[in-house]
Short mmCIF file of C-alpha atoms and ligand atoms in Angstrom, two decimals:
data_model
loop_
_atom_site.label_atom_id
_atom_site.label_comp_id
_atom_site.label_asym_id
_atom_site.label_seq_id
_atom_site.Cartn_x
_atom_site.Cartn_y
_atom_site.Cartn_z
CA MET V 65 -15.00 -53.37 21.50
CA SER V 66 -15.94 -54.50 25.00
CA ASP V 67 -19.60 -55.34 25.44
CA MET V 68 -19.39 -54.27 29.09
CA THR V 69 -21.76 -51.39 29.88
CA PRO V 70 -20.14 -48.83 32.19
CA ILE V 71 -22.37 -48.02 35.15
CA THR V 72 -21.80 -45.69 38.06
CA VAL V 73 -22.14 -47.37 41.46
CA ALA V 74 -22.44 -45.74 44.91
CA ARG V 75 -22.12 -48.12 47.86
CA GLY V 76 -23.82 -45.55 50.10
CA ASP V 77 -24.10 -45.31 53.88
CA GLY V 78 -25.48 -47.49 56.69
CA ILE V 79 -26.61 -50.82 55.21
CA GLY V 80 -25.71 -49.50 51.74
CA PRO V 81 -22.33 -51.26 51.35
CA GLU V 82 -23.74 -54.58 52.61
CA ILE V 83 -26.69 -54.67 50.21
CA MET V 84 -24.59 -53.35 47.31
CA ASP V 85 -21.95 -56.05 47.79
CA ALA V 86 -24.68 -58.69 47.89
CA THR V 87 -26.32 -57.27 44.77
CA LEU V 88 -23.09 -57.03 42.77
CA ARG V 89 -22.25 -60.59 43.75
CA VAL V 90 -25.52 -61.82 42.22
CA LEU V 91 -25.02 -59.67 39.10
CA ALA V 92 -21.52 -61.06 38.57
CA ALA V 93 -22.66 -64.67 39.05
CA ALA V 94 -25.52 -64.15 36.58
CA GLY V 95 -23.13 -62.84 33.93
CA ALA V 96 -24.29 -59.22 33.86
CA ARG V 97 -22.09 -57.37 31.36
CA ILE V 98 -21.40 -54.28 33.42
CA ALA V 99 -18.26 -52.30 34.24
CA PRO V 100 -18.91 -50.54 37.55
CA GLU V 101 -17.27 -47.17 38.29
CA PHE V 102 -17.45 -46.57 42.03
CA ILE V 103 -18.13 -43.08 43.36
CA ASP V 104 -18.18 -41.74 46.91
CA ILE V 105 -21.27 -39.76 47.75
CA GLY V 106 -23.23 -39.29 50.95
CA GLU V 107 -22.49 -38.71 54.58
CA ALA V 108 -18.69 -38.50 54.38
CA GLN V 109 -18.91 -36.09 51.46
CA TYR V 110 -21.46 -33.92 53.26
CA LEU V 111 -19.16 -33.78 56.25
CA ALA V 112 -16.18 -33.03 53.97
CA GLY V 113 -17.93 -29.82 52.96
CA TYR V 114 -19.98 -30.70 49.87
CA SER V 115 -23.41 -29.43 50.94
CA SER V 116 -25.10 -31.61 48.31
CA GLY V 117 -23.12 -34.71 49.40
CA ILE V 118 -21.73 -35.09 45.87
CA PRO V 119 -18.15 -34.18 44.89
CA PRO V 120 -17.46 -32.96 41.31
CA SER V 121 -15.76 -36.23 40.30
CA ALA V 122 -18.99 -38.12 40.98
CA TRP V 123 -20.88 -35.87 38.57
CA ASP V 124 -18.25 -36.61 35.89
CA SER V 125 -18.87 -40.34 36.21
CA LEU V 126 -22.66 -39.96 36.17
CA ARG V 127 -22.58 -37.80 33.06
CA ARG V 128 -20.27 -40.29 31.36
CA THR V 129 -22.07 -43.55 32.13
CA ARG V 130 -25.64 -42.19 32.33
CA VAL V 131 -26.64 -45.22 34.38
CA PHE V 132 -26.53 -45.13 38.17
CA LEU V 133 -26.99 -47.98 40.64
CA LYS V 134 -27.22 -46.36 44.03
CA SER V 135 -27.36 -47.57 47.62
CA PRO V 136 -29.18 -45.49 50.22
CA ILE V 137 -27.47 -42.46 51.71
CA THR V 138 -27.67 -41.02 55.21
CA THR V 139 -28.61 -37.35 55.20
CA PRO V 140 -26.92 -35.79 58.25
CA GLN V 141 -29.44 -34.19 60.61
CA GLY V 142 -29.59 -30.43 60.94
CA GLY V 143 -28.51 -27.35 59.08
CA GLY V 144 -27.62 -26.74 55.50
CA PHE V 145 -27.53 -30.23 53.98
CA LYS V 146 -29.65 -30.57 50.85
CA SER V 147 -31.20 -33.94 50.00
CA LEU V 148 -28.75 -35.70 47.71
CA ASN V 149 -31.52 -37.67 46.04
CA VAL V 150 -33.49 -34.58 45.19
CA THR V 151 -30.32 -32.88 43.88
CA ILE V 152 -29.43 -35.85 41.65
CA ARG V 153 -32.96 -36.29 40.34
CA LYS V 154 -33.36 -32.64 39.46
CA THR V 155 -29.86 -31.97 38.15
CA LEU V 156 -29.99 -34.97 35.82
CA GLY V 157 -33.63 -34.46 34.82
CA LEU V 158 -34.86 -37.80 36.24
CA TYR V 159 -38.50 -36.81 35.97
CA ALA V 160 -40.17 -40.21 36.36
CA ASN V 161 -39.98 -42.31 39.50
CA ILE V 162 -41.32 -45.81 38.89
CA ARG V 163 -42.11 -47.90 41.94
CA PRO V 164 -43.67 -51.33 41.43
CA CYS V 165 -45.22 -52.77 44.61
CA VAL V 166 -46.09 -56.45 44.36
CA SER V 167 -47.28 -58.94 47.01
CA TYR V 168 -45.55 -62.31 47.22
CA HIS V 169 -48.28 -64.10 49.12
CA PRO V 170 -48.09 -66.43 51.01
CA TYR V 171 -44.27 -66.35 51.15
CA VAL V 172 -44.16 -62.76 52.41
CA LYS V 173 -46.83 -62.03 54.98
CA THR V 174 -49.27 -59.36 53.82
CA LEU V 175 -52.89 -58.45 54.37
CA HIS V 176 -53.19 -57.83 50.62
CA PRO V 177 -52.26 -60.98 48.69
CA ALA V 178 -53.53 -59.79 45.30
CA MET V 179 -51.71 -56.48 45.28
CA ASP V 180 -49.75 -55.66 42.11
CA LEU V 181 -49.49 -51.99 41.31
CA VAL V 182 -47.01 -49.43 40.02
CA ILE V 183 -46.71 -45.90 41.27
CA VAL V 184 -45.51 -43.42 38.66
CA ARG V 185 -44.44 -40.39 40.64
CA GLU V 186 -43.48 -37.01 39.23
CA ASN V 187 -39.95 -36.56 40.48
CA GLU V 188 -38.75 -32.98 39.96
CA GLU V 189 -41.46 -30.47 40.77
CA ASP V 190 -44.17 -29.71 43.31
CA LEU V 191 -43.07 -28.83 46.85
CA TYR V 192 -39.72 -30.54 46.15
CA ALA V 193 -38.54 -27.51 44.19
CA GLY V 194 -36.97 -26.71 47.56
CA ILE V 195 -37.80 -23.00 47.34
CA GLU V 196 -38.57 -21.99 50.91
CA HIS V 197 -38.48 -18.66 52.67
CA ARG V 198 -39.14 -17.25 56.07
CA GLN V 199 -41.20 -14.19 55.28
CA THR V 200 -42.22 -12.73 58.63
CA ASP V 201 -41.75 -13.53 62.31
CA GLN V 202 -44.62 -15.96 62.10
CA VAL V 203 -44.77 -17.21 58.55
CA PHE V 204 -42.64 -19.68 56.56
CA GLN V 205 -43.32 -20.49 52.94
CA CYS V 206 -42.60 -23.42 50.61
CA LEU V 207 -43.30 -22.81 46.96
CA LYS V 208 -45.27 -25.45 45.07
CA LEU V 209 -44.30 -25.38 41.40
CA VAL V 210 -46.19 -27.44 38.84
CA THR V 211 -45.45 -26.97 35.14
CA ARG V 212 -47.34 -27.98 32.04
CA PRO V 213 -44.31 -29.75 30.45
CA GLY V 214 -43.69 -31.51 33.78
CA CYS V 215 -47.29 -32.79 33.91
CA GLU V 216 -47.27 -33.80 30.27
CA LYS V 217 -44.01 -35.75 30.58
CA ILE V 218 -45.02 -37.78 33.62
CA ILE V 219 -48.58 -38.45 32.53
CA ARG V 220 -47.42 -39.51 29.06
CA TYR V 221 -44.91 -41.80 30.79
CA ALA V 222 -47.64 -43.37 32.93
CA PHE V 223 -49.91 -44.09 29.96
CA GLU V 224 -47.12 -45.46 27.78
CA TYR V 225 -45.85 -47.55 30.68
CA ALA V 226 -49.34 -48.95 31.26
CA ARG V 227 -49.80 -49.78 27.59
CA GLN V 228 -46.44 -51.49 27.19
CA HIS V 229 -46.71 -53.43 30.44
CA GLY V 230 -50.18 -54.74 29.64
CA ARG V 231 -51.78 -52.83 32.49
CA ARG V 232 -55.44 -51.94 32.23
CA LYS V 233 -56.04 -48.86 34.29
CA VAL V 234 -54.33 -45.59 35.21
CA THR V 235 -55.52 -43.73 38.29
CA CYS V 236 -54.58 -40.08 38.72
CA MET V 237 -54.51 -38.67 42.26
CA THR V 238 -54.46 -34.95 43.05
CA LYS V 239 -55.88 -32.48 45.54
CA ASP V 240 -57.47 -30.24 42.95
CA ASN V 241 -60.54 -29.52 45.00
CA ILE V 242 -58.21 -27.25 47.02
CA MET V 243 -55.26 -26.50 44.71
CA LYS V 244 -57.28 -25.75 41.62
CA MET V 245 -54.41 -24.24 39.65
CA THR V 246 -51.42 -26.51 40.39
CA ASP V 247 -53.11 -29.86 41.04
CA GLY V 248 -55.87 -28.71 38.70
CA LEU V 249 -53.34 -28.48 35.86
CA PHE V 250 -52.14 -32.05 36.57
CA HIS V 251 -55.73 -33.32 36.50
CA ARG V 252 -56.56 -31.40 33.30
CA VAL V 253 -53.51 -32.73 31.47
CA PHE V 254 -54.44 -36.24 32.64
CA ASP V 255 -57.98 -35.90 31.27
CA ASP V 256 -56.72 -34.47 27.97
CA MET V 257 -54.16 -37.22 27.50
CA ALA V 258 -56.54 -40.00 28.54
CA ALA V 259 -58.45 -39.38 25.31
CA GLU V 260 -55.39 -40.63 23.38
CA TYR V 261 -55.50 -43.99 25.22
CA PRO V 262 -59.02 -45.37 24.74
CA ASP V 263 -57.68 -48.89 25.43
CA ILE V 264 -56.81 -47.89 29.02
CA GLU V 265 -59.37 -47.33 31.74
CA THR V 266 -58.81 -44.05 33.59
CA GLU V 267 -60.04 -42.56 36.83
CA HIS V 268 -59.24 -39.59 39.05
CA MET V 269 -59.32 -39.60 42.84
CA ILE V 270 -58.78 -36.88 45.36
CA ILE V 271 -55.56 -37.90 47.10
CA ASP V 272 -57.05 -38.31 50.59
CA ILE V 273 -59.69 -40.86 49.61
CA GLY V 274 -57.25 -42.35 47.09
CA ALA V 275 -54.66 -42.95 49.82
CA ALA V 276 -57.34 -44.44 52.09
CA LYS V 277 -58.46 -46.83 49.33
CA LEU V 278 -54.84 -47.72 48.59
CA ALA V 279 -54.29 -48.62 52.24
CA THR V 280 -57.42 -50.79 52.44
CA ARG V 281 -57.94 -52.17 48.90
CA PRO V 282 -54.64 -51.90 47.05
CA GLU V 283 -55.63 -54.69 44.66
CA ARG V 284 -58.13 -52.32 42.96
CA PHE V 285 -55.23 -50.22 41.61
CA ASP V 286 -53.02 -50.91 38.63
CA VAL V 287 -50.94 -47.83 37.67
CA ILE V 288 -51.16 -44.69 39.82
CA VAL V 289 -49.80 -41.40 38.50
CA THR V 290 -49.44 -38.50 40.88
CA LEU V 291 -47.46 -35.45 41.95
CA ASN V 292 -44.15 -35.64 43.75
CA LEU V 293 -45.10 -35.37 47.43
CA TYR V 294 -48.20 -37.56 47.19
CA GLY V 295 -46.23 -40.15 45.20
CA ASP V 296 -43.46 -40.18 47.78
CA ILE V 297 -45.89 -40.91 50.60
CA LEU V 298 -48.09 -43.34 48.66
CA SER V 299 -45.19 -45.45 47.46
CA ASP V 300 -43.82 -46.03 50.97
CA ILE V 301 -47.30 -47.03 52.13
CA ALA V 302 -47.74 -49.33 49.13
CA ALA V 303 -44.32 -50.94 49.60
CA GLU V 304 -45.00 -51.55 53.28
CA LEU V 305 -48.39 -53.11 52.44
CA THR V 306 -46.63 -55.77 50.36
CA GLY V 307 -44.92 -56.96 53.53
CA SER V 308 -41.65 -55.05 53.76
CA VAL V 309 -40.22 -51.74 52.64
CA GLY V 310 -37.03 -53.76 52.07
CA LEU V 311 -38.49 -55.42 48.93
CA ALA V 312 -39.35 -52.47 46.73
CA PRO V 313 -37.15 -51.11 43.94
CA SER V 314 -37.35 -47.72 42.33
CA ALA V 315 -36.27 -46.50 38.90
CA ASN V 316 -35.66 -42.81 38.33
CA ILE V 317 -35.85 -42.21 34.61
CA GLY V 318 -34.83 -39.14 32.62
CA GLU V 319 -34.29 -38.37 28.97
CA HIS V 320 -30.51 -38.85 29.29
CA VAL V 321 -29.73 -40.63 32.57
CA ALA V 322 -31.42 -43.27 34.74
CA MET V 323 -30.86 -44.08 38.41
CA PHE V 324 -31.87 -47.31 40.14
CA GLU V 325 -32.15 -47.77 43.90
CA ALA V 326 -34.14 -49.41 46.69
CA ILE V 327 -36.89 -47.23 48.10
CA HIS V 328 -35.76 -47.66 51.70
CA GLY V 329 -33.11 -45.63 53.49
CA SER V 330 -29.76 -46.46 55.03
CA ALA V 331 -31.34 -48.21 58.07
CA PRO V 332 -28.73 -47.11 60.63
CA ASP V 333 -30.46 -49.27 63.26
CA ILE V 334 -29.27 -52.48 61.55
CA ALA V 335 -26.17 -51.22 59.71
CA GLY V 336 -23.00 -53.30 60.00
CA LYS V 337 -24.84 -56.42 61.17
CA GLY V 338 -25.02 -58.07 57.76
CA ILE V 339 -28.75 -58.77 58.16
CA ALA V 340 -30.30 -56.22 55.80
CA ASN V 341 -32.50 -57.47 52.99
CA PRO V 342 -30.75 -56.69 49.67
CA SER V 343 -33.93 -57.38 47.64
CA GLY V 344 -34.96 -53.77 46.98
CA LEU V 345 -31.56 -52.95 45.51
CA LEU V 346 -31.32 -56.28 43.67
CA LEU V 347 -34.70 -55.72 42.00
CA ALA V 348 -33.60 -52.17 41.16
CA ALA V 349 -30.54 -53.73 39.48
CA VAL V 350 -32.96 -55.97 37.55
CA GLN V 351 -34.74 -52.83 36.32
CA MET V 352 -31.32 -51.43 35.38
CA LEU V 353 -30.36 -54.52 33.38
CA VAL V 354 -33.56 -54.27 31.36
CA HIS V 355 -32.84 -50.59 30.82
CA ILE V 356 -29.31 -51.20 29.52
CA GLY V 357 -30.41 -53.95 27.17
CA GLN V 358 -29.62 -57.11 29.14
CA PRO V 359 -33.16 -58.42 29.66
CA GLU V 360 -32.10 -62.05 29.64
CA VAL V 361 -29.81 -61.50 32.64
CA ALA V 362 -32.55 -59.48 34.34
CA GLU V 363 -35.00 -62.32 33.79
CA THR V 364 -32.61 -64.97 35.12
CA ILE V 365 -31.94 -62.99 38.30
CA HIS V 366 -35.54 -61.98 38.93
CA ASN V 367 -36.82 -65.54 38.53
CA ALA V 368 -34.05 -66.93 40.77
CA TRP V 369 -34.98 -64.30 43.35
CA LEU V 370 -38.68 -65.26 43.15
CA ARG V 371 -37.67 -68.90 43.61
CA ALA V 372 -35.61 -68.02 46.65
CA ILE V 373 -38.53 -66.13 48.22
CA GLU V 374 -40.83 -69.03 47.40
CA ASP V 375 -38.36 -71.54 48.89
CA GLY V 376 -38.43 -69.65 52.20
CA VAL V 377 -35.07 -67.90 51.84
CA HIS V 378 -35.94 -64.94 54.02
CA THR V 379 -33.99 -62.20 55.75
CA ALA V 380 -34.78 -61.37 59.36
CA GLU V 381 -37.57 -58.84 58.78
CA LEU V 382 -39.49 -61.34 56.59
CA TYR V 383 -38.86 -64.36 58.77
CA GLY V 384 -42.02 -66.39 59.45
CA SER V 385 -43.66 -69.80 59.32
CA LEU V 386 -42.77 -70.42 55.66
CA SER V 387 -39.09 -69.50 56.13
CA ILE V 388 -36.39 -72.13 56.01
CA GLY V 389 -33.43 -72.42 58.37
CA LYS V 390 -32.29 -69.37 60.27
CA PRO V 391 -32.90 -65.85 58.97
CA PHE V 392 -30.56 -65.31 56.03
CA GLY V 393 -27.92 -62.57 56.23
CA SER V 394 -27.43 -60.26 53.23
CA MET V 395 -24.59 -62.30 51.69
CA ASP V 396 -26.17 -65.69 52.43
CA PHE V 397 -29.31 -64.41 50.79
CA ALA V 398 -27.26 -63.42 47.72
CA ASP V 399 -25.67 -66.88 47.63
CA ALA V 400 -29.09 -68.52 47.86
CA VAL V 401 -30.26 -66.47 44.87
CA ILE V 402 -27.07 -67.46 42.99
CA GLU V 403 -27.76 -71.16 43.70
CA ARG V 404 -31.15 -70.72 42.01
CA LEU V 405 -29.91 -68.96 38.86
CA GLY V 406 -31.42 -70.85 35.96
CA PHE V 407 -34.46 -71.87 38.02
CA GLY V 408 -37.77 -70.08 38.25
CA PRO V 409 -40.53 -69.99 40.83
CA GLU V 410 -43.01 -72.86 40.83
CA LYS V 411 -46.04 -71.17 42.39
CA ILE V 412 -45.49 -67.44 41.87
CA GLN V 413 -45.71 -66.52 38.19
CA PRO V 414 -42.26 -66.10 36.65
CA VAL V 415 -41.27 -62.89 34.88
CA ALA V 416 -40.24 -62.75 31.23
CA TYR V 417 -38.21 -59.82 29.99
CA ALA V 418 -36.04 -61.52 27.40
CA GLY V 419 -36.38 -61.10 23.66
CA HIS V 420 -37.02 -57.38 24.01
CA PRO V 421 -33.75 -55.54 24.01
CA VAL V 422 -34.17 -52.15 25.69
CA GLY V 423 -36.58 -50.67 28.22
CA SER V 424 -37.12 -49.40 31.72
CA GLY V 425 -37.98 -52.57 33.62
CA SER V 426 -40.63 -53.20 36.23
CA GLY V 427 -41.90 -55.57 38.86
CA GLY V 428 -42.77 -59.14 38.25
CA ARG V 429 -45.60 -60.46 36.09
CA PRO V 430 -45.94 -62.18 32.75
CA ALA V 431 -47.17 -59.04 31.04
CA GLU V 432 -43.61 -57.75 31.49
CA ARG V 433 -43.01 -59.75 28.32
CA GLN V 434 -44.49 -56.81 26.47
CA ALA V 435 -42.52 -54.34 28.41
CA ALA V 436 -38.85 -54.33 27.73
CA GLN V 437 -38.92 -51.83 24.92
CA ARG V 438 -38.18 -48.16 25.13
CA LEU V 439 -41.40 -46.31 25.85
CA ASN V 440 -42.80 -44.30 22.98
CA LEU V 441 -42.73 -40.96 24.76
CA GLY V 442 -42.33 -38.57 21.84
CA GLN V 443 -41.12 -35.03 22.33
CA VAL V 444 -42.56 -32.57 24.81
CA VAL V 445 -44.63 -30.14 22.76
CA ARG V 446 -43.92 -26.51 23.65
CA HIS V 447 -47.24 -24.74 23.36
CA PRO V 448 -47.22 -21.26 21.78
CA PRO V 449 -47.21 -18.50 24.41
CA ALA V 450 -50.66 -17.26 25.44
CA LEU V 451 -51.74 -13.62 25.20
CA LYS V 452 -50.79 -12.34 28.62
CA ALA V 453 -52.28 -9.25 30.26
CA LEU V 454 -51.08 -7.69 33.53
CA VAL V 455 -54.16 -6.74 35.53
CA GLY V 456 -52.88 -6.19 39.07
CA VAL V 457 -50.49 -7.25 41.79
CA ASP V 458 -50.60 -9.07 45.12
CA VAL V 459 -48.28 -7.35 47.59
CA PHE V 460 -47.36 -9.46 50.61
CA VAL V 461 -46.78 -7.28 53.67
CA HIS V 462 -45.18 -8.02 57.03
CA ALA V 463 -47.21 -6.02 59.57
CA PRO V 464 -47.38 -7.20 63.18
CA ALA V 465 -50.13 -6.17 65.57
CA VAL V 466 -52.43 -4.40 63.15
CA SER V 467 -56.03 -5.06 62.20
CA ALA V 468 -57.10 -5.66 58.62
CA ASP V 469 -59.26 -2.51 58.65
CA PHE V 470 -56.35 -0.41 59.91
CA LEU V 471 -53.98 -1.80 57.26
CA ALA V 472 -56.59 -1.27 54.53
CA GLY V 473 -57.00 2.35 55.64
CA GLN V 474 -53.23 2.92 55.50
CA LEU V 475 -52.79 1.28 52.09
CA SER V 476 -55.82 2.98 50.55
CA ALA V 477 -54.26 6.32 51.45
CA LEU V 478 -51.01 5.36 49.66
CA VAL V 479 -52.36 3.70 46.56
CA THR V 480 -51.29 5.26 43.23
CA PRO V 481 -53.90 6.27 40.60
CA ALA V 482 -53.36 3.16 38.44
CA PHE V 483 -54.65 0.83 41.18
CA VAL V 484 -57.40 0.22 43.68
CA LEU V 485 -56.98 -1.96 46.76
CA GLN V 486 -59.38 -4.84 46.12
CA MET V 487 -58.94 -7.10 49.12
CA ILE V 488 -56.64 -8.22 51.90
CA THR V 489 -56.27 -11.85 52.93
CA ASN V 490 -54.48 -13.47 55.84
CA ARG V 491 -53.31 -17.06 55.27
CA GLY V 492 -55.48 -16.99 52.13
CA VAL V 493 -58.75 -15.99 53.85
CA LYS V 494 -60.33 -12.65 52.96
CA VAL V 495 -60.20 -10.36 56.00
CA TRP V 496 -60.98 -7.06 54.23
CA PRO V 497 -63.45 -5.84 53.15
CA ALA V 498 -66.11 -7.40 55.36
CA GLY V 499 -63.84 -9.76 57.27
CA PHE V 500 -64.95 -11.80 60.28
CA ALA V 501 -63.73 -10.96 63.79
CA GLU V 502 -63.37 -14.71 64.39
CA THR V 503 -60.66 -15.18 61.73
CA PHE V 504 -57.23 -15.74 63.26
CA CYS V 505 -54.70 -13.36 61.74
CA THR V 506 -50.91 -13.55 61.63
CA ASP V 507 -48.37 -10.82 60.78
CA HIS V 508 -48.49 -11.78 57.06
CA TRP V 509 -50.97 -9.98 54.79
CA ARG V 510 -51.64 -10.44 51.11
CA CYS V 511 -52.89 -7.11 49.69
CA ARG V 512 -54.45 -7.32 46.24
CA PHE V 513 -54.22 -4.21 44.04
CA VAL V 514 -56.02 -4.32 40.69
CA ALA V 515 -56.17 -1.92 37.74
CA ALA V 516 -58.31 1.08 38.67
CA ASN V 517 -59.79 1.15 35.16
CA GLY V 518 -60.76 -2.52 35.34
CA GLY V 519 -58.29 -3.28 32.53
CA GLU V 520 -54.52 -3.54 32.44
CA VAL V 521 -51.59 -1.96 34.27
CA THR V 522 -47.94 -1.68 33.26
CA HIS V 523 -44.72 -2.74 34.96
CA ALA V 524 -43.99 0.97 35.44
CA ASP V 525 -47.30 1.23 37.34
CA LEU V 526 -46.13 -1.61 39.60
CA ILE V 527 -42.87 0.15 40.31
CA GLY V 528 -44.76 3.39 41.07
CA LEU V 529 -46.92 1.53 43.58
CA MET V 530 -43.94 -0.13 45.24
CA GLN V 531 -42.12 3.19 45.50
CA ALA V 532 -45.15 4.76 47.16
CA LEU V 533 -45.32 1.88 49.67
CA ALA V 534 -41.56 1.99 50.33
CA ALA V 535 -41.66 5.75 50.88
CA ARG V 536 -44.14 5.20 53.73
CA GLY V 537 -42.18 2.35 55.28
CA VAL V 538 -44.53 -0.51 54.32
CA ASP V 539 -42.52 -3.73 54.83
CA PHE V 540 -43.43 -5.59 51.66
CA ILE V 541 -41.98 -9.11 51.48
CA LYS V 542 -42.75 -10.03 47.92
CA THR V 543 -45.12 -9.35 45.08
CA GLU V 544 -46.92 -11.65 42.67
CA ASN V 545 -48.16 -10.23 39.40
CA LEU V 546 -51.79 -10.89 38.54
CA CYS V 547 -52.15 -11.83 34.89
CA THR V 548 -54.67 -13.27 32.54
CA PHE V 549 -53.62 -15.75 29.85
CA ASP V 550 -55.77 -15.68 26.71
CA GLY V 551 -58.36 -13.97 28.88
CA GLU V 552 -58.35 -16.73 31.51
CA ARG V 553 -57.60 -15.69 35.11
CA GLY V 554 -54.09 -16.80 36.09
CA PHE V 555 -54.53 -16.40 39.85
CA ALA V 556 -56.80 -17.83 42.53
CA LEU V 557 -59.49 -15.84 44.27
CA GLY V 558 -59.15 -15.28 48.02
CA GLN V 559 -61.13 -17.73 50.17
CA GLY V 560 -64.38 -15.92 50.85
CA GLN V 561 -63.86 -13.44 47.98
P1 NAD T 187 -35.06 -46.52 56.56
O1 NAD T 187 -35.78 -46.94 55.32
O2 NAD T 187 -33.58 -46.48 56.49
O3 NAD T 187 -35.48 -47.52 57.76
C1 NAD T 187 -36.84 -47.69 58.18
C2 NAD T 187 -36.99 -49.07 58.86
O4 NAD T 187 -36.96 -50.09 57.86
C3 NAD T 187 -35.86 -49.39 59.84
O5 NAD T 187 -36.39 -50.09 60.93
C4 NAD T 187 -34.94 -50.29 59.03
O6 NAD T 187 -34.20 -51.19 59.83
C5 NAD T 187 -35.92 -51.01 58.12
N1 NAD T 187 -35.28 -51.35 56.85
C6 NAD T 187 -34.99 -50.46 55.84
N2 NAD T 187 -34.39 -51.10 54.84
C7 NAD T 187 -34.28 -52.41 55.20
C8 NAD T 187 -33.73 -53.55 54.57
N3 NAD T 187 -33.17 -53.49 53.36
N4 NAD T 187 -33.78 -54.72 55.24
C9 NAD T 187 -34.35 -54.80 56.44
N5 NAD T 187 -34.89 -53.75 57.11
C10 NAD T 187 -34.86 -52.55 56.48
O7 NAD T 187 -35.65 -45.09 56.98
P2 NAD T 187 -35.12 -44.02 58.06
O8 NAD T 187 -34.65 -44.73 59.28
O9 NAD T 187 -36.21 -43.04 58.15
O10 NAD T 187 -33.90 -43.30 57.37
C11 NAD T 187 -32.54 -43.58 57.67
C12 NAD T 187 -31.65 -42.70 56.80
O11 NAD T 187 -31.83 -43.03 55.42
C13 NAD T 187 -31.90 -41.21 56.92
O12 NAD T 187 -30.66 -40.53 56.96
C14 NAD T 187 -32.64 -40.86 55.66
O13 NAD T 187 -32.40 -39.51 55.26
C15 NAD T 187 -32.01 -41.82 54.68
N6 NAD T 187 -32.85 -42.17 53.51
C16 NAD T 187 -32.18 -42.33 52.33
C17 NAD T 187 -32.88 -42.71 51.21
C18 NAD T 187 -32.11 -42.89 49.94
O14 NAD T 187 -30.91 -42.71 49.91
N7 NAD T 187 -32.78 -43.24 48.86
C19 NAD T 187 -34.26 -42.96 51.28
C20 NAD T 187 -34.92 -42.82 52.51
C21 NAD T 187 -34.19 -42.43 53.63
#
């Protein structure tokens, strides 16, 4: 049987083909045992009518090989095109996005020479669920979804990753002072799980101060675990702090499939010039080789790459006083790495992946020696369902040019016996009863009806209420049931309530 591992390869858009060709050239020269299957995804496929940018044949290859090396894709501007990356990550369950950001001082200019951190970003949930609606003339909504299994999977991943890569500390970043339920859940799961890892230091930071500290003292961080949107933003900042966004790889790991790519985009401003830095994609391919059980090839390439950087082999955006010759083009850079296969860096610490057959890969440091094993993630535990009680309903109403008091008067007259109108909020702030004249109101009102008897209501009661509102022409946009779970409130209070 062939020992070639089939992988799916997309050459991508913009600089994608240039950096992919350079990367594959290095992989071939280093003896990587891979059998690439090329797929066409991206701009041309979007324009051919696939709104996700992915034709069905590409999915077939991905589901067959389960390993994806991907160049960046251009998302066409304007209507209807969904992000291909988000579609791939979510469809294939790639829940963990691993982004090592390492400084290569003094060879790559950076203000933060001692920086060496990994961002473990939740990759499927949060505001990236892509559920958005226009609800009224004035109001647009994006739904933020955070699930307990989602939090448990990514936080477990971060702790196991830290342990196996010899990292000391995991920092969790959320905004749970504001989003007490969604971000609060992430923080709670982090605290609960931290107890299982007494060997690892843990801390929690509110994302705003956390991002500020990352931008000014990145060397104080080791592993950062966070929600999708925050992780997206933080990892670009962190990559840029190392000296160039062109250096950073990213692994997207799921239970069945893994995708490896650079973190940067298709760089249309330099496409076709042959000057793009292929390093982000090459280091992503290194992560891939560790993942598919070829750590010795990964190690050879990574160390040759470090040597090249150390020797001053620099593409245009890194070019500086320690660079040799002219700025290297993408292919010349690849050839310079190939010339150094079998050699390691002399000043930067070499990486060591070999001797450990299967894992998810990472950035470069000796502790990687511990790392190239599959993480011990266990199974997601499905918790038994809680005792759920329906205690009311929030009805969102589109009503232009009314006051809160007027709306409250109208609704109070319509309310069915099972309910009382408890409060009205506008953009989350309580405006009735006892609202402030200073509060700016839009045409979007959240009207909270709770059980008149202080206990529970039924779904039939909800329908009765909605029928009463519909009969009087109230333009309700949506409802959210108010429930308790094992007696604990499953909904936030209004601001000012
Ligand atoms: P970008 O990352 O493509 O470019 C930002 C800047 O960094 C540009 O000045 C570019 O020249 C430079 N740069 C990026 N990669 C480089 C490299 N390897 N070598 C040297 N310089 C490099 O970001 P953008 O311009 O905001 O996005 C361009 C397109 O890429 C958009 O269509 C966007 O949707 C897409 N995009 C795709 C991915 C992906 O497929 N993973 C990620 C981000 C953006």
